[in-house]
CSV table of C-alpha atoms and ligand atoms in Angstrom, one decimal:
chain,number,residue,atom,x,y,z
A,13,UNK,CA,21.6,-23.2,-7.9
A,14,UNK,CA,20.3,-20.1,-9.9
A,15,UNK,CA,23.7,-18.9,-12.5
A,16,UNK,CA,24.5,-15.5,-10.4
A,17,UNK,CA,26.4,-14.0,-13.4
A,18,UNK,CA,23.6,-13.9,-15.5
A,19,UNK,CA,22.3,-10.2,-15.6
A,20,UNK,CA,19.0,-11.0,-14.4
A,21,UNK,CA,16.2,-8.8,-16.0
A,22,UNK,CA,12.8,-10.6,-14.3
A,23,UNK,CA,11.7,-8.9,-11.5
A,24,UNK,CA,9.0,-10.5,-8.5
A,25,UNK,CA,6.8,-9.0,-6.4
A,26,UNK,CA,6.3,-10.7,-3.3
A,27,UNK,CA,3.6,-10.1,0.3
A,28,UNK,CA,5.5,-11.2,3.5
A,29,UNK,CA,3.1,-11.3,5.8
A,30,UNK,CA,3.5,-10.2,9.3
A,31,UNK,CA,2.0,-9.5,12.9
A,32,UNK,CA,-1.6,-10.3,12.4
A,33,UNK,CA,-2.6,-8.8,9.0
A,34,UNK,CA,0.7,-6.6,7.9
A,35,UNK,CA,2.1,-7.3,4.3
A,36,UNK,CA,5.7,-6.4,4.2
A,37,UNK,CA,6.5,-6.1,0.2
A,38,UNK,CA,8.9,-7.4,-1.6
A,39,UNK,CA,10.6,-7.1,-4.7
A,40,UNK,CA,13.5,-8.6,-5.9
A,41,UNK,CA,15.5,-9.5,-9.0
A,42,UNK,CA,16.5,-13.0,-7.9
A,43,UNK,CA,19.9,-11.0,-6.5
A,44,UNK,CA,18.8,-8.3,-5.0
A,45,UNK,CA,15.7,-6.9,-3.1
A,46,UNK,CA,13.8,-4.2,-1.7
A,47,UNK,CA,11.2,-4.2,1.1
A,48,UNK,CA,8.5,-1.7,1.9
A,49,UNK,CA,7.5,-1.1,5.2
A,50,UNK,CA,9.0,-3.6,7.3
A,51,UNK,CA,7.7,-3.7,11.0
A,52,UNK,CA,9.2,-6.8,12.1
A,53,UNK,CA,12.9,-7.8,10.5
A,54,UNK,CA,12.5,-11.5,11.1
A,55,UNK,CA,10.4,-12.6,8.6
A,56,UNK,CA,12.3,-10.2,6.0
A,57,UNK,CA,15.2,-12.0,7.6
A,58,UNK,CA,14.1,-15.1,6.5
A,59,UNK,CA,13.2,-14.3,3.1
A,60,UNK,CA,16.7,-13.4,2.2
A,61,UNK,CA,18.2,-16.0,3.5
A,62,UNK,CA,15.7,-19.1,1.7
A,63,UNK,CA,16.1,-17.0,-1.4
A,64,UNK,CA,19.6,-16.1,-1.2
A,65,UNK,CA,18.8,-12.4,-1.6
A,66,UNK,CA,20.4,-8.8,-1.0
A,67,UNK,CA,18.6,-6.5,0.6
A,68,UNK,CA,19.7,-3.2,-1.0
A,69,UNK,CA,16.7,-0.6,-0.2
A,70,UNK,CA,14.1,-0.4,2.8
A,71,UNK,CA,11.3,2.0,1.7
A,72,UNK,CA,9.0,3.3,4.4
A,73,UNK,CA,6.0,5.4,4.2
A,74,UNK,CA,4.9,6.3,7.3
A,75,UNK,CA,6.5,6.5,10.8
A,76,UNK,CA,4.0,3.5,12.9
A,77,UNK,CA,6.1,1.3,14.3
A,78,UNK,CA,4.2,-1.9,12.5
A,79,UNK,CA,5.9,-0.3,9.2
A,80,UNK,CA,9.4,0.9,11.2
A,81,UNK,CA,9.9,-1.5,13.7
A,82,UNK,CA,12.4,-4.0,11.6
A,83,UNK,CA,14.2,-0.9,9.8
A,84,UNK,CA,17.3,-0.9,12.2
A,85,UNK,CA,17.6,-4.7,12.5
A,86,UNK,CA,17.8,-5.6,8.9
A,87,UNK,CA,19.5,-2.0,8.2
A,88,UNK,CA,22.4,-3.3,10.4
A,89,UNK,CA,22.2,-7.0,9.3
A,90,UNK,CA,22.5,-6.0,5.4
A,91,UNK,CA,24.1,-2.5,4.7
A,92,UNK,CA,20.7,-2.0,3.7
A,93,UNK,CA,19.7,2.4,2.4
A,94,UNK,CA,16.9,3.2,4.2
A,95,UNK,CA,14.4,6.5,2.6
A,96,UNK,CA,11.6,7.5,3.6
A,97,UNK,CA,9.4,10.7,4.3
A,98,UNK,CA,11.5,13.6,4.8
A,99,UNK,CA,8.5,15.0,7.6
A,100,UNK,CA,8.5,11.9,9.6
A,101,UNK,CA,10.6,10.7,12.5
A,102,UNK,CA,11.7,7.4,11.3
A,103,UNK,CA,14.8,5.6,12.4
A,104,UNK,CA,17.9,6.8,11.2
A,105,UNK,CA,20.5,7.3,9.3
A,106,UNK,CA,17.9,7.3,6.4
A,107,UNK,CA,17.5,9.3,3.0
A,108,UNK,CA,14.0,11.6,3.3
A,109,UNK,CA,12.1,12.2,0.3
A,110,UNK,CA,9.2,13.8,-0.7
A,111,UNK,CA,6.5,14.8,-3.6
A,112,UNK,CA,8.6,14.9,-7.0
A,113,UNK,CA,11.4,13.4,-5.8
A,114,UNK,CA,12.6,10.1,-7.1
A,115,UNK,CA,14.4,7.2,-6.2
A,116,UNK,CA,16.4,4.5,-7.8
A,117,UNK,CA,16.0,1.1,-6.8
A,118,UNK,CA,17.0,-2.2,-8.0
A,119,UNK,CA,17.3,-0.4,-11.6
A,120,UNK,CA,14.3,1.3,-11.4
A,121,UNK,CA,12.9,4.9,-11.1
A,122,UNK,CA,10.0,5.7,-8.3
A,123,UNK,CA,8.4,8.8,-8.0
A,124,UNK,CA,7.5,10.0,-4.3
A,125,UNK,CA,3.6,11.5,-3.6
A,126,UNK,CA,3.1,13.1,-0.8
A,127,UNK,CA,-0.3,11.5,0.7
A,128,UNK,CA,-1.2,13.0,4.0
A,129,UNK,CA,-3.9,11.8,5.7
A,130,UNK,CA,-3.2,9.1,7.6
A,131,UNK,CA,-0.3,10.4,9.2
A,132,UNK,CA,1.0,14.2,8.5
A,133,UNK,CA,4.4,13.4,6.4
A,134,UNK,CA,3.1,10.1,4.5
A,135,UNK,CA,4.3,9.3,1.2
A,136,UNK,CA,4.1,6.3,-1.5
A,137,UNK,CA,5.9,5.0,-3.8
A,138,UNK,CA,4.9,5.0,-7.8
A,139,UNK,CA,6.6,3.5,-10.3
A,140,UNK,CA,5.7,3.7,-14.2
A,141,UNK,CA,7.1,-0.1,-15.7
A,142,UNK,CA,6.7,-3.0,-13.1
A,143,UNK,CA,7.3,-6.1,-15.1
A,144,UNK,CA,4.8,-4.6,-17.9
A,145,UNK,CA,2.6,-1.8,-15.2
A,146,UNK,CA,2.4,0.2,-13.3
A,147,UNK,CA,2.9,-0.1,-9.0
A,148,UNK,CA,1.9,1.8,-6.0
A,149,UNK,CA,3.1,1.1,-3.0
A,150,UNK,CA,0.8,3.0,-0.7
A,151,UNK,CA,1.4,2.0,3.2
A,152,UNK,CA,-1.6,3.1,4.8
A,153,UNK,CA,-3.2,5.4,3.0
A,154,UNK,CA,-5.4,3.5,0.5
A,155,UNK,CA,-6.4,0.2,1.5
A,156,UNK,CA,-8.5,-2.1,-0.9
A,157,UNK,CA,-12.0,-1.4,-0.4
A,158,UNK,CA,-11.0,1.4,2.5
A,159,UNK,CA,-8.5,4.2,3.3
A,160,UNK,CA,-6.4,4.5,6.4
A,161,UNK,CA,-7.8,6.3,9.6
A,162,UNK,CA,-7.1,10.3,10.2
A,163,UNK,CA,-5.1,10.2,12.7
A,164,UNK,CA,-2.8,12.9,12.1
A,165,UNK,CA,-4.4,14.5,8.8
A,166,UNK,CA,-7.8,15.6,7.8
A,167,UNK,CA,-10.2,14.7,5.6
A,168,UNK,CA,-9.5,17.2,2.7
A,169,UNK,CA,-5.9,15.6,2.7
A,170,UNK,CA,-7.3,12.1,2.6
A,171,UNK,CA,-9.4,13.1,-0.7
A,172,UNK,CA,-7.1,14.8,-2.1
A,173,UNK,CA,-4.5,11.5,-1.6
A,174,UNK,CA,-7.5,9.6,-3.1
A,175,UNK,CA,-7.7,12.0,-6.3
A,176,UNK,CA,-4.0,11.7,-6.8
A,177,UNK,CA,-4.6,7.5,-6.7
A,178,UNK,CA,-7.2,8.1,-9.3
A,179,UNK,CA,-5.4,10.2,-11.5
A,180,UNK,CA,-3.0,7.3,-11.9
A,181,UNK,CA,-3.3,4.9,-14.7
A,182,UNK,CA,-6.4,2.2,-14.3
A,183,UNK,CA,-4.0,-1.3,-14.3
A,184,UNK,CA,-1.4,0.4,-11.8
A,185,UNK,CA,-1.1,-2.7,-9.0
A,186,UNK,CA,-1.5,-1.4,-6.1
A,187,UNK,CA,0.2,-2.5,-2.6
A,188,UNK,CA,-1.2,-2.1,0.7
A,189,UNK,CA,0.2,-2.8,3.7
A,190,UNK,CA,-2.8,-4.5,5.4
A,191,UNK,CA,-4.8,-7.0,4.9
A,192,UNK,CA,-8.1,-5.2,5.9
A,193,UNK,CA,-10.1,-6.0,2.7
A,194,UNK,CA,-13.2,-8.2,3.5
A,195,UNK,CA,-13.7,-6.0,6.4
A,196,UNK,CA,-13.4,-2.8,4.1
A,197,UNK,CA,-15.9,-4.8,1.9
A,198,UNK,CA,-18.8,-5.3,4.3
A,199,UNK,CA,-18.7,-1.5,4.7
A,200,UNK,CA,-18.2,-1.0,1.5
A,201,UNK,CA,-21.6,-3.3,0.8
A,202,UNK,CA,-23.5,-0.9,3.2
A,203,UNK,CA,-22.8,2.2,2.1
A,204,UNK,CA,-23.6,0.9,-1.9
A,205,UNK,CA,-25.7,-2.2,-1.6
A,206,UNK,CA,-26.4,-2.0,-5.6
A,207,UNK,CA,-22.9,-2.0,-6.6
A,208,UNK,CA,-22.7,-4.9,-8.5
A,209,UNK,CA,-19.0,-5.4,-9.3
A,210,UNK,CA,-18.5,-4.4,-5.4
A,211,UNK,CA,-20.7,-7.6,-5.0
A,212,UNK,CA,-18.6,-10.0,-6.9
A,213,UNK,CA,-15.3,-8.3,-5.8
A,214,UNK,CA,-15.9,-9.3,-2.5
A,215,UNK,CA,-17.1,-13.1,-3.3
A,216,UNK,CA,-14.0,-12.9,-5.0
A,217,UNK,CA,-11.7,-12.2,-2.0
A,218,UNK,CA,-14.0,-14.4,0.0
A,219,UNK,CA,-12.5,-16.8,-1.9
A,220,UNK,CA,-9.3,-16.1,-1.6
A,221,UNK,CA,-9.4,-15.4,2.1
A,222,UNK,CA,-10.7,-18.9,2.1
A,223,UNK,CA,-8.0,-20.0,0.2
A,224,UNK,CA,-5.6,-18.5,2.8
A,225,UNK,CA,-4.0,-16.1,-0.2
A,226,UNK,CA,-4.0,-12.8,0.0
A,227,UNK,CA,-6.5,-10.5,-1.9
A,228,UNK,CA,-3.8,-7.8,-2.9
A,229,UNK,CA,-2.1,-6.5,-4.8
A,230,UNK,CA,-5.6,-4.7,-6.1
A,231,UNK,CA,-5.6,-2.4,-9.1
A,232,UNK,CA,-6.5,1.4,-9.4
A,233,UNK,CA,-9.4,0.6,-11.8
A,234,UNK,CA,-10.9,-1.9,-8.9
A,235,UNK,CA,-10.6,0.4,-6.2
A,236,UNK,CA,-12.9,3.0,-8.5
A,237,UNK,CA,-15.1,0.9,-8.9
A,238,UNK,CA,-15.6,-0.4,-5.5
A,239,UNK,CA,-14.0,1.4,-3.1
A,240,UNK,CA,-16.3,4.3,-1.3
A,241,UNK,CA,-13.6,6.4,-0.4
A,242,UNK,CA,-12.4,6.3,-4.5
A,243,UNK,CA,-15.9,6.9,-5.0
A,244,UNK,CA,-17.0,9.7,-2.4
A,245,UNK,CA,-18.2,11.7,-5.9
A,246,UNK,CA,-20.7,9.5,-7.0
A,247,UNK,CA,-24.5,10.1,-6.6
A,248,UNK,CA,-24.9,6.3,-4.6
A,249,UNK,CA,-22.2,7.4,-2.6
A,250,UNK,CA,-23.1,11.0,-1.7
A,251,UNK,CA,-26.6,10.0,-1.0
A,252,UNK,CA,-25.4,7.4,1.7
A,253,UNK,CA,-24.3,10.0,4.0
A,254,UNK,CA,-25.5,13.4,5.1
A,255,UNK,CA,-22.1,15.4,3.3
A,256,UNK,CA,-23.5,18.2,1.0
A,257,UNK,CA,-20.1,18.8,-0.6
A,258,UNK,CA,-17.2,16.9,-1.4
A,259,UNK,CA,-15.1,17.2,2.0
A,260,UNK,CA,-18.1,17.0,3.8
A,261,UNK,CA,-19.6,13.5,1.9
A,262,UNK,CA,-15.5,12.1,2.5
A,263,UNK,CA,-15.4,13.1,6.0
A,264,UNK,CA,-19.6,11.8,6.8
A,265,UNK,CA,-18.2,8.1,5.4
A,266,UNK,CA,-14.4,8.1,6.8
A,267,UNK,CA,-16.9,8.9,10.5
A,268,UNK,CA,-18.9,6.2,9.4
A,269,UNK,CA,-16.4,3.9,8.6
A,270,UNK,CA,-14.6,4.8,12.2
A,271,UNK,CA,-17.9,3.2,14.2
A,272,UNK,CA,-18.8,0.7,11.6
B,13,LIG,ZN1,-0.1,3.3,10.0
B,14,LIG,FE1,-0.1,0.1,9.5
């Protein structure tokens, strides 16, 4: 048995995976946690309980059910708060929140973006000091290698999400909520086959696949270097597609990627 009275100070950050390629985050202090996300409670559920865990705060993103559909299950099971995007219909009671505001959680301060895109009220969670960096939770909006599909937003939103992801600092981890990359990186390979850290990125999560471990979190300076839709700017990029401008090259790949 862990000492509970010890003021615990290390903080984990943990992938529960779910359905067939979901990652429900996790972080928690060895007392208490915090999920992200959380489509299905039972493997949450589960969690807690090996670990011996509180679940304090639910954070959500987006309104898709395979990121909402545990919220009221382990809302009622736990006394869990539940925020999320103050423009979305998620399951209630829960806090909405939006661009500058923050939230404290597990002793920490996160700062909302609003990311529009893939849905029309998306947001994700930023916060500056994560056991030493920086962390993104992102839902669906940035993937590694890829960016969530338009299905409510356009793709001026979408870059502009992008640029804000850049703007953030280069070792920020960065948590997606699916476990789309290898796919992401055989696009990715076609639309810059000279990209050479592209090429050993993806033997690297090859590997990892292989291994049966996940290939995330990814970092900010990864994704600009491999990630088309970090990279819809540059020249190997641009010339890949027919786009003459910038919202015009994002939207030609983001097609591309939808048929791919
Ligand atoms: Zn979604
Ligand atoms: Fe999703």
């Amino acid at each position: 048995m862990v000492a509970k009275s010890i003021i615990p100070t290390h903080m984990n950050l943990i992938p529960i995976p779910a359905f067939a390629d979901n990652y429900i985050w996790m972080i928690h202090n060895e007392q208490d946690a915090l999920v992200v996300d959380p489509g299905d409670a039972q493997p949450v559920l589960a969690v807690l309980r090996e670990r011996n865990l509180q679940l304090k705060t639910i954070l959500v993103t987006h309104h898709h059910a395979d990121h909402v559909g545990g919220v009221d299950v382990l809302r009622q099971a736990t006394g869990a708060e539940v925020i999320g995007p103050a423009g979305e219909d998620i399951p209630q009671p829960a806090r909405g929140v939006s661009q500058d505001d923050t939230v404290q959680a597990l002793g920490q301060t996160w700062s909302v973006m609003d990311v529009p895109g893939h849905t029309a009220g998306h947001i994700a969670f930023y916060t500056e000091a994560f056991e030493g960096a920086p962390l993104l939770f992102c839902g669906d909006t940035l993937f590694s290698g890829g960016c969530g599909r338009l299905f409510e937003g356009t793709p001026a939103q979408m870059l502009h999400a992008m640029d804000m992801f850049a703007a953030l600092p280069g070792n920020t981890r960065v948590c997606c909520t699916h476990e789309y990359t290898l796919s992401n990186l055989r696009f990715a390979r076609a639309v810059e086959p000279d990209n050479t850290a592209l090429a050993q990125y993806q033997q690297h999560c090859e590997a990892l696949r292989a291994a049966q471990q996940p290939t995330l979190p990814s970092t900010i300076a990864t994704e600009l270097a491999i990630n088309p839709f970090m990279r819809s700017r540059q020249p190997t990029v641009r010339s890949a597609v027919t786009g003459t401008e910038d919202v015009a090259t994002f939207a030609a790949l983001r097609a591309w990627k939808n048929t791919f």
